[in-house]
PDB file of C-alpha atoms in Angstrom:
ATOM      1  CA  UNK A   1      43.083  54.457 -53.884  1.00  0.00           C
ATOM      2  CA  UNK A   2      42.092  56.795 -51.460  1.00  0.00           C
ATOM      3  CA  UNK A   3      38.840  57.973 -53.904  1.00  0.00           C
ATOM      4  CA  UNK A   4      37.993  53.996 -53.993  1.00  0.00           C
ATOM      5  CA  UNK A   5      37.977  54.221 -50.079  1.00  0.00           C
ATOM      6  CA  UNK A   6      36.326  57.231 -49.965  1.00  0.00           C
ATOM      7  CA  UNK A   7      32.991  55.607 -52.321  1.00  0.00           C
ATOM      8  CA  UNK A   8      33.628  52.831 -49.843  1.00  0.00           C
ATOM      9  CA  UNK A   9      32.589  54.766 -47.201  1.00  0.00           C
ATOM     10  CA  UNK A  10      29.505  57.263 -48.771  1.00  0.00           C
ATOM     11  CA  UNK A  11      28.021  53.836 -49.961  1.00  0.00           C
ATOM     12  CA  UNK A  12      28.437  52.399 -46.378  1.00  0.00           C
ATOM     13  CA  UNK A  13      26.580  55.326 -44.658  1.00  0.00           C
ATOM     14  CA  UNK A  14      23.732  55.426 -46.988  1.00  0.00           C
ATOM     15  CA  UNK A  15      23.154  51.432 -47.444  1.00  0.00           C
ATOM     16  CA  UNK A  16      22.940  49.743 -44.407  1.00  0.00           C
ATOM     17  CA  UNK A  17      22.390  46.027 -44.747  1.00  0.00           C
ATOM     18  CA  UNK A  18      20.201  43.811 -42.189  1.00  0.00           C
ATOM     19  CA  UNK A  19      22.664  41.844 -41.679  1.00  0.00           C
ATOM     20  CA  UNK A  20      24.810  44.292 -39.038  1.00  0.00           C
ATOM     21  CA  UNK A  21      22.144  45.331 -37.107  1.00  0.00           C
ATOM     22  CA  UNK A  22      22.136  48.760 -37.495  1.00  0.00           C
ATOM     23  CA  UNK A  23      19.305  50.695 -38.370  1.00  0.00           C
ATOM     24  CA  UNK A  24      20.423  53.973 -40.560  1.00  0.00           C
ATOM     25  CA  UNK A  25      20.283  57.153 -38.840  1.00  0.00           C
ATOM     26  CA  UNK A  26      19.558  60.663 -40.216  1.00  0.00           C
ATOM     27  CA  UNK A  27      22.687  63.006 -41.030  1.00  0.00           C
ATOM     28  CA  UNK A  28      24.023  65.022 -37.871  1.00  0.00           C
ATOM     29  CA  UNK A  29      24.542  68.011 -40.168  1.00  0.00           C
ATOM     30  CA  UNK A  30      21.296  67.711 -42.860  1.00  0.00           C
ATOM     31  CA  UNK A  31      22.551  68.234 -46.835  1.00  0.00           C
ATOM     32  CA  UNK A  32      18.757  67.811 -47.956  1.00  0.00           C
ATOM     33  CA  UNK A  33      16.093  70.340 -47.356  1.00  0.00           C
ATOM     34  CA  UNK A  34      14.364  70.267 -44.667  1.00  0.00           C
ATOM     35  CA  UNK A  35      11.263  72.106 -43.727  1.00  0.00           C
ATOM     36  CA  UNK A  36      10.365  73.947 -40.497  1.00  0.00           C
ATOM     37  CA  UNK A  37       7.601  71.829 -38.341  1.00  0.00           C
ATOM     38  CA  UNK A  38       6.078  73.255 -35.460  1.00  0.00           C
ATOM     39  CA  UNK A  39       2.999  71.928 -33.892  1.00  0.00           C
ATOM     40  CA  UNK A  40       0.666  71.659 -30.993  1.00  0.00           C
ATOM     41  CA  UNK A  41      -0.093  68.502 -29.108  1.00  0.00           C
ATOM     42  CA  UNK A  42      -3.022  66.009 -30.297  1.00  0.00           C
ATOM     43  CA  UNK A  43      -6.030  67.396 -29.052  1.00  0.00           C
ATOM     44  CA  UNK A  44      -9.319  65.196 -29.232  1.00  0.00           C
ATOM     45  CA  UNK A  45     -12.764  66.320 -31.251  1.00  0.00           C
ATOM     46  CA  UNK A  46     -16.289  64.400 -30.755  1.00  0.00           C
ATOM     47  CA  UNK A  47     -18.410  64.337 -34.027  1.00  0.00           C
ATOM     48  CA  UNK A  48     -22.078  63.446 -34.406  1.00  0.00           C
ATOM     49  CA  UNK A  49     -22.272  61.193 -37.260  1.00  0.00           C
ATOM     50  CA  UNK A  50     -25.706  61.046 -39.613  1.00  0.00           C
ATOM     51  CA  UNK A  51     -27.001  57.840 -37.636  1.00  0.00           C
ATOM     52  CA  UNK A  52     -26.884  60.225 -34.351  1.00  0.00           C
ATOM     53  CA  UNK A  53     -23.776  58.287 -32.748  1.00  0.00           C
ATOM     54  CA  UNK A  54     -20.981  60.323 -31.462  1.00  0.00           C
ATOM     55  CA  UNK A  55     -17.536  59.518 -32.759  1.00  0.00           C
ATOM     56  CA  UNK A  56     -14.177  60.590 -31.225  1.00  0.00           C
ATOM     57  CA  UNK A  57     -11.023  61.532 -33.175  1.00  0.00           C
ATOM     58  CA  UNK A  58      -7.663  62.730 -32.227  1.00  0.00           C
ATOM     59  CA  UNK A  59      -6.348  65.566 -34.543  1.00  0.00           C
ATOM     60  CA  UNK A  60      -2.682  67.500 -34.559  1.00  0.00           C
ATOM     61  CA  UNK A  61      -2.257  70.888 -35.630  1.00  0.00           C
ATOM     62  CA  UNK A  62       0.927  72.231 -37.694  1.00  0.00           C
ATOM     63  CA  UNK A  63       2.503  74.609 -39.136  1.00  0.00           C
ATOM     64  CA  UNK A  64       4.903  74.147 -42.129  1.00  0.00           C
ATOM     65  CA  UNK A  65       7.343  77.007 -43.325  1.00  0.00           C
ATOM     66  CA  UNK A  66       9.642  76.985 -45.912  1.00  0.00           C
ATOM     67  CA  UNK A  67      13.064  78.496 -45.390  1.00  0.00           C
ATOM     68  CA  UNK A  68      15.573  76.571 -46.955  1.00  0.00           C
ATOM     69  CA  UNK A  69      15.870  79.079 -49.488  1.00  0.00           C
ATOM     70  CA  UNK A  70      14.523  77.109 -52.900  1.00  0.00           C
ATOM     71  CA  UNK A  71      10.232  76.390 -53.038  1.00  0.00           C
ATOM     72  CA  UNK A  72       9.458  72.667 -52.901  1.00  0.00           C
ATOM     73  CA  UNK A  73       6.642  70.562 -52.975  1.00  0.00           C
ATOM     74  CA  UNK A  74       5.019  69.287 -49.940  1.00  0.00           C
ATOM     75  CA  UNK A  75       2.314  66.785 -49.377  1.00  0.00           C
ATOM     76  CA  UNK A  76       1.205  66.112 -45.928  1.00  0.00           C
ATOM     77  CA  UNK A  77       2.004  62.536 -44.969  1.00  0.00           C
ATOM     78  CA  UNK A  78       1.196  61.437 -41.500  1.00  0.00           C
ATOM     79  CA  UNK A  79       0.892  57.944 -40.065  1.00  0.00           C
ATOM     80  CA  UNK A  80      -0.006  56.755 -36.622  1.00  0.00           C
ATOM     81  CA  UNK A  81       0.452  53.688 -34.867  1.00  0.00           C
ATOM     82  CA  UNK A  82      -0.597  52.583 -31.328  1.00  0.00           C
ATOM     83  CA  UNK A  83       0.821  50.014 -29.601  1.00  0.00           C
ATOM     84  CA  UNK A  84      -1.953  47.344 -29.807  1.00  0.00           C
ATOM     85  CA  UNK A  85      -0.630  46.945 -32.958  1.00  0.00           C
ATOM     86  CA  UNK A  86      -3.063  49.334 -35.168  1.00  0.00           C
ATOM     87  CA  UNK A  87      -1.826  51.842 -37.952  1.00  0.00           C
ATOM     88  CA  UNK A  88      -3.383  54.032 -38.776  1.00  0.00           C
ATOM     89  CA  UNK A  89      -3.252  56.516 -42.240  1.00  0.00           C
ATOM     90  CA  UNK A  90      -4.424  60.093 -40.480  1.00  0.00           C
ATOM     91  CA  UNK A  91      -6.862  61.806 -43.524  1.00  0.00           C
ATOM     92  CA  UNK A  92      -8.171  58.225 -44.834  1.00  0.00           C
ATOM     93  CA  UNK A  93     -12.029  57.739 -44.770  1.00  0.00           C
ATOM     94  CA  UNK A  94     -12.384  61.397 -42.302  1.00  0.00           C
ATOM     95  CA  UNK A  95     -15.678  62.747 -42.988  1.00  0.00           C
ATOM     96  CA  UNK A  96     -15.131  66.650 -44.111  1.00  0.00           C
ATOM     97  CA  UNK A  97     -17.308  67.211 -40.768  1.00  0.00           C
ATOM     98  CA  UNK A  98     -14.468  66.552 -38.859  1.00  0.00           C
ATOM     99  CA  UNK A  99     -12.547  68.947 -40.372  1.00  0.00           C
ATOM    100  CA  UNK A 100     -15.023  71.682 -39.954  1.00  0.00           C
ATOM    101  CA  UNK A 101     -15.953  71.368 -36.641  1.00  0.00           C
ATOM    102  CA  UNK A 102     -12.053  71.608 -35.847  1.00  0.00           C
ATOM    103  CA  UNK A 103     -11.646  74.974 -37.535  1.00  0.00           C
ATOM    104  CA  UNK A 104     -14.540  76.021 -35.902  1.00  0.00           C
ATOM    105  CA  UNK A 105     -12.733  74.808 -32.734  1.00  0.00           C
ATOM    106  CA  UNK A 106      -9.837  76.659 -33.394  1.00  0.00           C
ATOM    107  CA  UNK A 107     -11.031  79.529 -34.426  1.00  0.00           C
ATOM    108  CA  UNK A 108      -8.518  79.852 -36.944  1.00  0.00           C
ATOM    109  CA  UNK A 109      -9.928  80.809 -40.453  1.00  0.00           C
ATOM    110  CA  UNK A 110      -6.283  80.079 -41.977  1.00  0.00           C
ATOM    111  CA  UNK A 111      -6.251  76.652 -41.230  1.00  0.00           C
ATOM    112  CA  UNK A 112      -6.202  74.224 -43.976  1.00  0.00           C
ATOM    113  CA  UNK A 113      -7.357  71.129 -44.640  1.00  0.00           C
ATOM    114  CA  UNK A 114      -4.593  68.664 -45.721  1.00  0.00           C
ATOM    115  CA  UNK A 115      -5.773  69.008 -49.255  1.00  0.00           C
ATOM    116  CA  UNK A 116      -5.678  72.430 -49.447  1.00  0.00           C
ATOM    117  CA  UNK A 117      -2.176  72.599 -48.579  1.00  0.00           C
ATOM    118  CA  UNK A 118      -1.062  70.258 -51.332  1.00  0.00           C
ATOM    119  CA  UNK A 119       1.446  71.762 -53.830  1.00  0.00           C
ATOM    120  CA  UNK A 120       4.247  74.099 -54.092  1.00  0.00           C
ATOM    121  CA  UNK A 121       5.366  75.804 -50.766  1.00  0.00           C
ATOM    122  CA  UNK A 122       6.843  78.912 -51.352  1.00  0.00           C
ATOM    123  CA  UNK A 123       9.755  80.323 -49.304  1.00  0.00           C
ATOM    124  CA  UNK A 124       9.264  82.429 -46.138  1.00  0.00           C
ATOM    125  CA  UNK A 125       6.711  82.599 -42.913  1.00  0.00           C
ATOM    126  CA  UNK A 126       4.380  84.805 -45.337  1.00  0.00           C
ATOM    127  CA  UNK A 127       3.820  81.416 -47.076  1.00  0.00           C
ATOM    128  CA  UNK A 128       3.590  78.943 -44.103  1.00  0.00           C
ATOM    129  CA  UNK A 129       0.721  77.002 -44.123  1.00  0.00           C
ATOM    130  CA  UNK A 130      -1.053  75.857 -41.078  1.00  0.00           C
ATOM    131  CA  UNK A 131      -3.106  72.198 -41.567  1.00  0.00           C
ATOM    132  CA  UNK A 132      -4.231  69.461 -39.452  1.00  0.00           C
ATOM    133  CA  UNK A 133      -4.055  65.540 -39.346  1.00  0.00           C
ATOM    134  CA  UNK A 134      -6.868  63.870 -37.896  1.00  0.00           C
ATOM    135  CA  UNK A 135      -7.240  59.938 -36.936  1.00  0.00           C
ATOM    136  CA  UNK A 136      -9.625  58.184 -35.314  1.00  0.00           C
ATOM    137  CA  UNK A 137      -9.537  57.863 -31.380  1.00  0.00           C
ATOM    138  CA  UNK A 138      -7.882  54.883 -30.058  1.00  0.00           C
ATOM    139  CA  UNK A 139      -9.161  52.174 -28.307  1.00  0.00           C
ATOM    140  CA  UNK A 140      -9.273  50.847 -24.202  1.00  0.00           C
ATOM    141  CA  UNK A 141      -5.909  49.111 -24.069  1.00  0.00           C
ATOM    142  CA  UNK A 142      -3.668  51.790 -25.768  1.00  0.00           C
ATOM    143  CA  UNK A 143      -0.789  52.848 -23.813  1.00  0.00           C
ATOM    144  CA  UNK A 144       1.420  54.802 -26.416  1.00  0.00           C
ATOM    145  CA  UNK A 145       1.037  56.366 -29.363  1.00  0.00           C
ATOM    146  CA  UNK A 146       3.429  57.022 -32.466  1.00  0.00           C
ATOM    147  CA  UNK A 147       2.967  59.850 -34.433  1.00  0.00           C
ATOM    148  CA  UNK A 148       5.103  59.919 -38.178  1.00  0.00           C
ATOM    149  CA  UNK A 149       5.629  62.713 -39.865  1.00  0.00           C
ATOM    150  CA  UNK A 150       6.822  61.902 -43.209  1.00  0.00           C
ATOM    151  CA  UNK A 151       7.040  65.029 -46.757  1.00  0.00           C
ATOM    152  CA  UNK A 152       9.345  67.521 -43.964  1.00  0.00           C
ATOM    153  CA  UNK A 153      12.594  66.646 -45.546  1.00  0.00           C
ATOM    154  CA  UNK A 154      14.608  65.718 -48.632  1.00  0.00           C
ATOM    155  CA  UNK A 155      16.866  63.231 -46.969  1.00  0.00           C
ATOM    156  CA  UNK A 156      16.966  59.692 -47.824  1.00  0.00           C
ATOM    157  CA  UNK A 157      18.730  56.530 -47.250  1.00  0.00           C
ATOM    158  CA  UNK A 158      18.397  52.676 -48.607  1.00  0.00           C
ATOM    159  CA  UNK A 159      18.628  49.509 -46.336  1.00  0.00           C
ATOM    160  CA  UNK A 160      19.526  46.443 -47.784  1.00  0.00           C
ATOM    161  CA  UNK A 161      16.746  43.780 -47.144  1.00  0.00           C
ATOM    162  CA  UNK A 162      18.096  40.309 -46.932  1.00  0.00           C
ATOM    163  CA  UNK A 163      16.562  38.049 -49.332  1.00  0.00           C
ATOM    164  CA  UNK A 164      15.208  41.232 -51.542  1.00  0.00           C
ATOM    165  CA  UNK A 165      16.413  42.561 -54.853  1.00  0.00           C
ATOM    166  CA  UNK A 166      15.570  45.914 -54.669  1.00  0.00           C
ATOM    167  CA  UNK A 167      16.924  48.141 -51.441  1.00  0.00           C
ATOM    168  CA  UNK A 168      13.930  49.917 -48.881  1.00  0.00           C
ATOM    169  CA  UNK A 169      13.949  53.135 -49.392  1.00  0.00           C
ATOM    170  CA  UNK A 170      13.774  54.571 -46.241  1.00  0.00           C
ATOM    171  CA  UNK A 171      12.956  58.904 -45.736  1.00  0.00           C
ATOM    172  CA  UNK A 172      13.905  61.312 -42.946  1.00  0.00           C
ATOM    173  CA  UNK A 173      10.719  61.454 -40.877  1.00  0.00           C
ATOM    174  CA  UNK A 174       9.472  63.256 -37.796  1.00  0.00           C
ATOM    175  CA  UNK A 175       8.551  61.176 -34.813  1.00  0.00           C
ATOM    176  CA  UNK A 176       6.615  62.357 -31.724  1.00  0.00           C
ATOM    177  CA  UNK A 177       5.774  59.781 -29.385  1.00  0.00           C
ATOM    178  CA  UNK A 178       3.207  60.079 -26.552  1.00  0.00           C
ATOM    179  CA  UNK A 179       2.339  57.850 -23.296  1.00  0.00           C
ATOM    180  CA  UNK A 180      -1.372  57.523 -22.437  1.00  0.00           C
ATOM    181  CA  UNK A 181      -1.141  57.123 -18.597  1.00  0.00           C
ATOM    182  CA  UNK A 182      -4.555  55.075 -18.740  1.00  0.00           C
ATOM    183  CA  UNK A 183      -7.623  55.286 -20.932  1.00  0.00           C
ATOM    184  CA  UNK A 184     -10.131  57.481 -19.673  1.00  0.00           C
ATOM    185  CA  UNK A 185     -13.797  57.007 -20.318  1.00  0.00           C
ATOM    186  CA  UNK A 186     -14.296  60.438 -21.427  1.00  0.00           C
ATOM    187  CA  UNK A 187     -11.536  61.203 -24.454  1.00  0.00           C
ATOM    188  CA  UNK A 188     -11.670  64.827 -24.088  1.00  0.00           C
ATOM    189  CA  UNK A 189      -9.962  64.151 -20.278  1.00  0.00           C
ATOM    190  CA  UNK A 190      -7.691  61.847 -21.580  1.00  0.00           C
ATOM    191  CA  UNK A 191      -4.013  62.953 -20.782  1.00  0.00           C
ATOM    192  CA  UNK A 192      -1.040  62.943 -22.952  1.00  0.00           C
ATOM    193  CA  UNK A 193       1.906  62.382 -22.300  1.00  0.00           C
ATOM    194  CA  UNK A 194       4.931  63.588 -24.620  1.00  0.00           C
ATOM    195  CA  UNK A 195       7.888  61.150 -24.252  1.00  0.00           C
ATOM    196  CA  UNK A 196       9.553  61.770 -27.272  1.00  0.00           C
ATOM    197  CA  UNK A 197      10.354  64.215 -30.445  1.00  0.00           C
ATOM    198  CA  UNK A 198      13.067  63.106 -32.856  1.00  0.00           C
ATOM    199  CA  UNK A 199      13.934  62.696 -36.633  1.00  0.00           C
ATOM    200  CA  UNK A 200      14.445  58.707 -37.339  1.00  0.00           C
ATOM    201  CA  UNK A 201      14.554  57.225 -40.974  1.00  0.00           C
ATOM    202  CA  UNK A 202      11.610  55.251 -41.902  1.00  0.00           C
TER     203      UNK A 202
END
């Protein structure tokens, strides 16, 4: 009896059904891996594109190091999402200009593009890799925006989708949201604001 009850209640933290209300939450203590994230905040970058018009993107810069004492496989996954309603895959159709002209920005030579940093990361800060994610800059109405770090850890969880066969599978993700206290006309003025920096599953 009391090894039923206990399978009564792992299966009850890990599926969460719709139909309670509650939206799963990552594990106070974490049992998965989970990779150190450090990062600086979004910083903008104008770009001359081959027709001669200039082009504004947002881009963050992080670092990802591997202690958790076994090498895993990492594959940068951000997503952004403003609150006029656009997402926003950061990497998809981001000329290799872009890239460039942020190293040369940064005046890092070890930073990676997020290709480059695809594959095994090996344990310890001599192994750390340093990338960027780059999306395109938002438009006049934007007040917040959602930055989602997904690839960080090995935690999972399934919610129960009324009306659906198969459970979501939902993964422990970084969130970092920022406030735009008004759109400037000139991007590289633009403040940010950070309101918030938390692990959610998503």
């Amino acid at each position: 009896m009391k090894i039923t009850r206990l399978c009564v209640a792992m299966l009850t933290l890990f599926t969460i059904t719709t139909n309670t209300w509650a939206a799963p939450e990552p594990e106070i203590v974490p049992s998965a891996y989970q990779l150190d994230f450090d990062y600086q905040a979004p910083q903008p970058i104008a770009i001359r594109s081959p027709e001669g018009n200039i082009q504004w993107y947002w881009y963050l810069t992080y670092t990802i190091t591997n202690n958790t004492g076994d090498d895993h496989l990492y594959i940068p996954d951000v997503t952004v999402s403003y609150d006029d309603g656009v997402i926003l895959q950061a990497g998809k159709d981001i000329p290799a200009s872009v890239f460039k002209a942020i190293q040369k920005k940064q005046r890092n030579p070890l930073l990676l593009s997020p290709m480059q940093v695809v594959g095994e990361l090996l344990q310890g800060k001599d192994f750390a890799k340093t990338t960027v994610a780059i999306w395109p800059h938002f438009g006049p109405n934007v007040k917040q925006m959602r930055v989602f770090v997904a690839g960080l850890s090995g935690e999972t969880a399934k919610l129960k989708v009324k009306d659906k066969k198969e459970p979501v599978l939902l993964r422990k993700t970084r969130m970092l949201i920022y406030e735009v206290p008004g759109t400037s006309v000139h991007p590289q003025e633009q403040i940010l604001k950070r309101k918030s920096d938390k692990w959610i599953m998503r």
